[in-house]
Amino acid sequence: MTVPRKSDLFQDDLYPDTPGPEPALEADEWLSGKDAEPILISLRDGYVPVKNRELKVVKKNILDNKPPPGPRRSHSTCEPDRPALEEVLEEIRALKETVQAQEKRISDLENKLCQFTNGTD
């Protein structure tokens, strides 16, 4: 059983060093494959925020590494797969016919329902 401590003194075992706000690596270093342990800070004096540090941004021109463009094909030279296109169009026609047949059937059933309900009012 652990008894709570009544001392107001800082106790290292209760508050071990903890990762601080300062990064161990810059983004470029991490992206290049480096790895590092976090920079630990002591909480003995409480948390003391660090001054804002200057953010270093290095913009590289990504277009410098872009491969040269290959020959472009226009839409007119690109022939669609005719059998697949015909198959899709046929399926669309069949679906339209099915929808029309079902609409007619629903309309007929609604009319029959109206006839039955009008006769019993």
XYZ file of N, CA and C in Angstrom:
363
model
N 0.850 -1.177 0.000
C 0.000 0.000 0.000
C 0.894 1.238 0.000
N 0.548 2.203 -0.829
C 1.327 3.432 -0.914
C 0.632 4.524 -0.110
N 1.413 5.165 0.741
C 0.869 6.236 1.572
C 1.130 7.564 0.859
N 0.126 8.436 0.747
C 0.357 9.726 0.104
C 1.430 10.521 0.843
N 2.213 11.263 0.114
C 3.291 12.050 0.712
C 2.766 13.435 1.065
N 3.214 13.923 2.191
C 2.737 15.224 2.634
C 3.783 16.312 2.445
N 4.904 15.972 1.865
C 5.975 16.945 1.700
C 5.677 17.872 0.528
N 5.998 19.153 0.709
C 5.832 20.125 -0.364
C 7.060 20.211 -1.250
N 8.090 19.456 -0.935
C 9.313 19.478 -1.723
C 9.098 18.726 -3.034
N 9.847 19.127 -4.045
C 9.769 18.452 -5.343
C 10.333 17.047 -5.209
N 9.628 16.077 -5.722
C 10.075 14.690 -5.615
C 10.275 14.145 -7.027
N 11.547 13.867 -7.342
C 11.912 13.447 -8.696
C 11.201 12.184 -9.146
N 10.915 11.274 -8.233
C 10.283 10.028 -8.652
C 8.819 10.232 -9.036
N 8.200 11.291 -8.523
C 6.823 11.578 -8.916
C 6.758 12.361 -10.223
N 7.772 13.187 -10.456
C 7.797 14.027 -11.647
C 9.107 13.824 -12.393
N 9.233 12.741 -13.127
C 10.482 12.511 -13.870
C 10.599 13.509 -15.023
N 11.797 13.580 -15.592
C 11.982 14.450 -16.752
C 11.001 14.042 -17.843
N 10.485 15.019 -18.516
C 9.441 14.772 -19.507
C 9.821 15.425 -20.842
N 9.307 14.921 -21.949
C 9.624 15.553 -23.239
C 9.180 17.016 -23.244
N 10.048 17.870 -23.714
C 9.764 19.298 -23.739
C 9.210 19.751 -25.073
N 8.963 21.045 -25.191
C 8.369 21.576 -26.420
C 9.374 21.744 -27.555
N 10.652 21.676 -27.248
C 11.691 21.870 -28.254
C 11.851 20.581 -29.066
N 11.737 20.629 -30.390
C 11.868 19.406 -31.188
C 13.311 18.910 -31.215
N 13.470 17.597 -31.219
C 14.803 17.004 -31.290
C 15.352 17.091 -32.711
N 14.479 17.083 -33.689
C 14.883 17.143 -35.099
C 14.017 18.155 -35.833
N 14.556 18.701 -36.878
C 13.763 19.523 -37.788
C 13.036 18.579 -38.748
N 12.032 19.085 -39.409
C 11.244 18.253 -40.327
C 12.109 17.684 -41.446
N 13.000 18.507 -41.986
C 13.861 18.029 -43.075
C 14.765 16.898 -42.612
N 15.264 16.998 -41.379
C 16.129 15.940 -40.850
C 15.344 14.642 -40.702
N 14.115 14.767 -40.181
C 13.301 13.568 -39.977
C 12.940 12.930 -41.317
N 12.608 13.764 -42.303
C 12.264 13.234 -43.621
C 13.453 12.572 -44.298
N 14.663 13.019 -43.954
C 15.845 12.400 -44.555
C 16.203 11.084 -43.875
N 15.464 10.703 -42.812
C 15.660 9.391 -42.205
C 16.320 9.420 -40.843
N 16.669 10.587 -40.338
C 17.292 10.657 -39.016
C 16.247 10.417 -37.942
N 16.710 9.962 -36.788
C 15.828 9.724 -35.658
C 16.552 10.177 -34.405
N 15.844 10.708 -33.442
C 16.469 11.175 -32.206
C 15.470 11.059 -31.070
N 15.995 10.894 -29.889
C 15.157 10.859 -28.696
C 14.670 12.277 -28.410
N 13.512 12.417 -27.757
C 13.021 13.760 -27.456
C 13.933 14.470 -26.451
N 13.940 15.782 -26.500
C 14.714 16.575 -25.550
C 13.892 16.667 -24.274
N 14.456 16.152 -23.176
C 13.738 16.100 -21.909
C 13.976 17.369 -21.107
N 12.936 17.775 -20.358
C 13.066 18.925 -19.468
C 12.660 18.498 -18.071
N 13.203 19.179 -17.083
C 12.872 18.893 -15.696
C 11.686 19.754 -15.287
N 10.829 19.183 -14.480
C 9.686 19.931 -13.976
C 9.946 20.471 -12.572
N 11.203 20.426 -12.140
C 11.562 20.861 -10.791
C 11.112 22.301 -10.545
N 11.305 23.192 -11.486
C 10.925 24.597 -11.317
C 9.543 24.884 -11.897
N 8.802 23.866 -12.222
C 7.505 24.046 -12.852
C 7.688 24.226 -14.345
N 6.605 24.299 -15.054
C 6.704 24.466 -16.504
C 7.001 25.923 -16.809
N 8.058 26.137 -17.561
C 8.432 27.483 -17.991
C 8.361 27.497 -19.513
N 7.398 28.232 -20.080
C 7.298 28.241 -21.538
C 8.534 28.876 -22.163
N 8.953 28.299 -23.273
C 10.115 28.811 -23.982
C 9.692 29.982 -24.851
N 10.639 30.847 -25.123
C 10.351 31.966 -26.015
C 10.040 31.411 -27.401
N 9.205 32.119 -28.098
C 8.890 31.688 -29.469
C 10.164 31.714 -30.290
N 10.448 30.606 -30.895
C 11.653 30.561 -31.712
C 11.278 30.858 -33.148
N 12.241 31.319 -33.887
C 11.996 31.680 -35.275
C 11.780 30.416 -36.099
N 10.745 30.431 -36.873
C 10.421 29.289 -37.713
C 11.197 29.401 -39.013
N 11.967 28.359 -39.299
C 12.750 28.353 -40.532
C 11.976 27.595 -41.606
N 11.718 28.270 -42.695
C 11.013 27.642 -43.806
C 11.898 27.750 -45.040
N 12.176 26.613 -45.613
C 12.966 26.590 -46.836
C 12.068 26.050 -47.932
N 11.732 26.908 -48.866
C 10.862 26.479 -49.961
C 11.734 26.049 -51.124
N 11.546 24.836 -51.523
C 12.265 24.325 -52.682
C 11.323 24.346 -53.874
N 11.862 24.607 -55.030
C 11.063 24.618 -56.240
C 10.890 23.175 -56.707
N 9.695 22.639 -56.513
C 9.469 21.238 -56.877
C 9.443 21.045 -58.387
N 9.294 22.129 -59.123
C 9.269 21.997 -60.580
C 10.652 21.725 -61.149
N 11.710 21.997 -60.346
C 13.062 21.708 -60.822
C 13.279 20.210 -61.018
N 12.638 19.397 -60.193
C 12.828 17.949 -60.246
C 11.767 17.249 -61.088
N 10.892 18.022 -61.704
C 9.797 17.438 -62.479
C 10.342 16.846 -63.779
N 9.953 15.617 -64.103
C 10.418 15.028 -65.361
C 9.821 15.782 -66.548
N 10.492 15.759 -67.676
C 9.956 16.462 -68.849
C 8.633 15.833 -69.275
N 7.721 16.662 -69.749
C 6.417 16.111 -70.134
C 6.541 15.200 -71.344
N 5.795 14.110 -71.288
C 5.790 13.168 -72.400
C 4.831 13.643 -73.467
N 4.738 12.907 -74.539
C 3.799 13.302 -75.596
C 2.371 13.212 -75.069
N 1.605 14.228 -75.365
C 0.223 14.255 -74.888
C -0.709 13.673 -75.939
N -1.717 12.985 -75.429
C -2.729 12.458 -76.343
C -3.973 13.323 -76.212
N -4.549 13.666 -77.323
C -5.784 14.442 -77.270
C -6.946 13.469 -77.100
N -8.082 14.014 -76.748
C -9.253 13.161 -76.545
C -9.725 12.517 -77.844
N -9.457 13.160 -78.961
C -9.925 12.613 -80.231
C -9.130 11.372 -80.633
N -7.857 11.301 -80.222
C -7.059 10.134 -80.585
C -7.293 8.972 -79.637
N -7.920 9.244 -78.526
C -8.166 8.190 -77.536
C -9.475 7.486 -77.891
N -9.407 6.286 -78.385
C -10.591 5.528 -78.773
C -11.110 4.746 -77.571
N -12.370 4.922 -77.213
C -12.919 4.124 -76.116
C -13.083 2.671 -76.548
N -13.164 1.821 -75.588
C -13.347 0.398 -75.840
C -14.792 0.198 -76.308
N -14.971 -0.035 -77.596
C -16.307 -0.102 -78.200
C -17.198 -1.199 -77.605
N -16.722 -2.435 -77.462
C -17.622 -3.463 -76.916
C -18.090 -3.128 -75.496
N -17.205 -2.604 -74.682
C -17.592 -2.261 -73.315
C -18.591 -1.110 -73.319
N -18.383 -0.136 -74.192
C -19.295 0.997 -74.294
C -20.679 0.529 -74.740
N -20.717 -0.326 -75.741
C -21.997 -0.850 -76.223
C -22.706 -1.642 -75.128
N -21.942 -2.397 -74.365
C -22.522 -3.197 -73.280
C -23.147 -2.291 -72.219
N -22.459 -1.228 -71.872
C -22.982 -0.294 -70.872
C -24.229 0.406 -71.396
N -24.207 0.828 -72.652
C -25.378 1.489 -73.228
C -26.579 0.548 -73.278
N -26.345 -0.707 -73.610
C -27.432 -1.693 -73.645
C -28.012 -1.899 -72.241
N -27.138 -1.939 -71.258
C -27.604 -2.105 -69.875
C -28.433 -0.897 -69.441
N -28.031 0.296 -69.855
C -28.796 1.502 -69.526
C -30.167 1.451 -70.182
N -30.222 1.026 -71.442
C -31.516 0.905 -72.136
C -32.428 -0.086 -71.403
N -31.865 -1.224 -71.007
C -32.661 -2.240 -70.307
C -33.175 -1.700 -68.971
N -32.346 -0.959 -68.273
C -32.774 -0.397 -66.990
C -33.877 0.640 -67.175
N -33.777 1.447 -68.231
C -34.824 2.434 -68.512
C -36.147 1.742 -68.807
N -36.100 0.658 -69.579
C -37.321 -0.092 -69.888
C -37.924 -0.680 -68.618
N -37.080 -1.202 -67.740
C -37.559 -1.772 -66.480
C -38.232 -0.701 -65.636
N -37.629 0.477 -65.556
C -38.203 1.568 -64.766
C -39.546 1.989 -65.349
N -39.646 2.101 -66.661
C -40.911 2.489 -67.286
C -41.993 1.444 -67.022
N -41.633 0.165 -67.111
C -42.607 -0.899 -66.852
C -43.073 -0.851 -65.400
N -42.157 -0.611 -64.486
C -42.542 -0.552 -63.074
C -43.395 0.684 -62.782
N -43.097 1.803 -63.432
C -43.917 3.003 -63.253
C -45.344 2.755 -63.735
N -45.477 2.059 -64.873
C -46.811 1.751 -65.402
C -47.559 0.831 -64.441
N -46.852 -0.175 -63.909
C -47.483 -1.121 -62.980
C -47.923 -0.402 -61.706
N -47.078 0.475 -61.185
C -47.423 1.216 -59.970
C -48.636 2.106 -60.227
N -48.660 2.755 -61.381
C -49.790 3.617 -61.729
C -51.084 2.807 -61.810
N -51.027 1.634 -62.441
C -52.210 0.770 -62.537
C -52.677 0.334 -61.153
N -51.742 -0.046 -60.294
C -52.118 -0.477 -58.945
C -52.712 0.677 -58.139
N -52.194 1.888 -58.315
C -52.755 3.045 -57.621
C -54.179 3.316 -58.094
N -54.412 3.173 -59.394
C -55.764 3.378 -59.924
C -56.729 2.343 -59.365
N -56.300 1.080 -59.294
C -57.158 0.031 -58.730
C -57.461 0.316 -57.267
N -56.457 0.792 -56.537
C -56.653 1.098 -55.121
C -57.658 2.234 -54.964
N -57.567 3.227 -55.830
C -58.518 4.345 -55.784
C -59.943 3.858 -56.066
N -60.095 2.918 -57.001
C -61.418 2.392 -57.323
C -62.004 1.659 -56.124
N -61.170 0.881 -55.415
C -61.665 0.141 -54.256
C -62.011 1.084 -53.109
N -61.189 2.095 -52.886
C -61.453 3.004 -51.766
C -62.600 3.951 -52.083
N -62.793 4.340 -53.344
C -63.900 5.231 -53.698
C -65.235 4.520 -53.569
N -65.257 3.234 -53.786
C -66.499 2.485 -53.694
C -66.924 2.235 -52.257
N -66.012 2.315 -51.287
C -66.360 2.011 -49.898
C -66.595 3.257 -49.071
N -66.400 4.460 -49.614
C -66.585 5.687 -48.830
C -68.001 5.938 -48.557
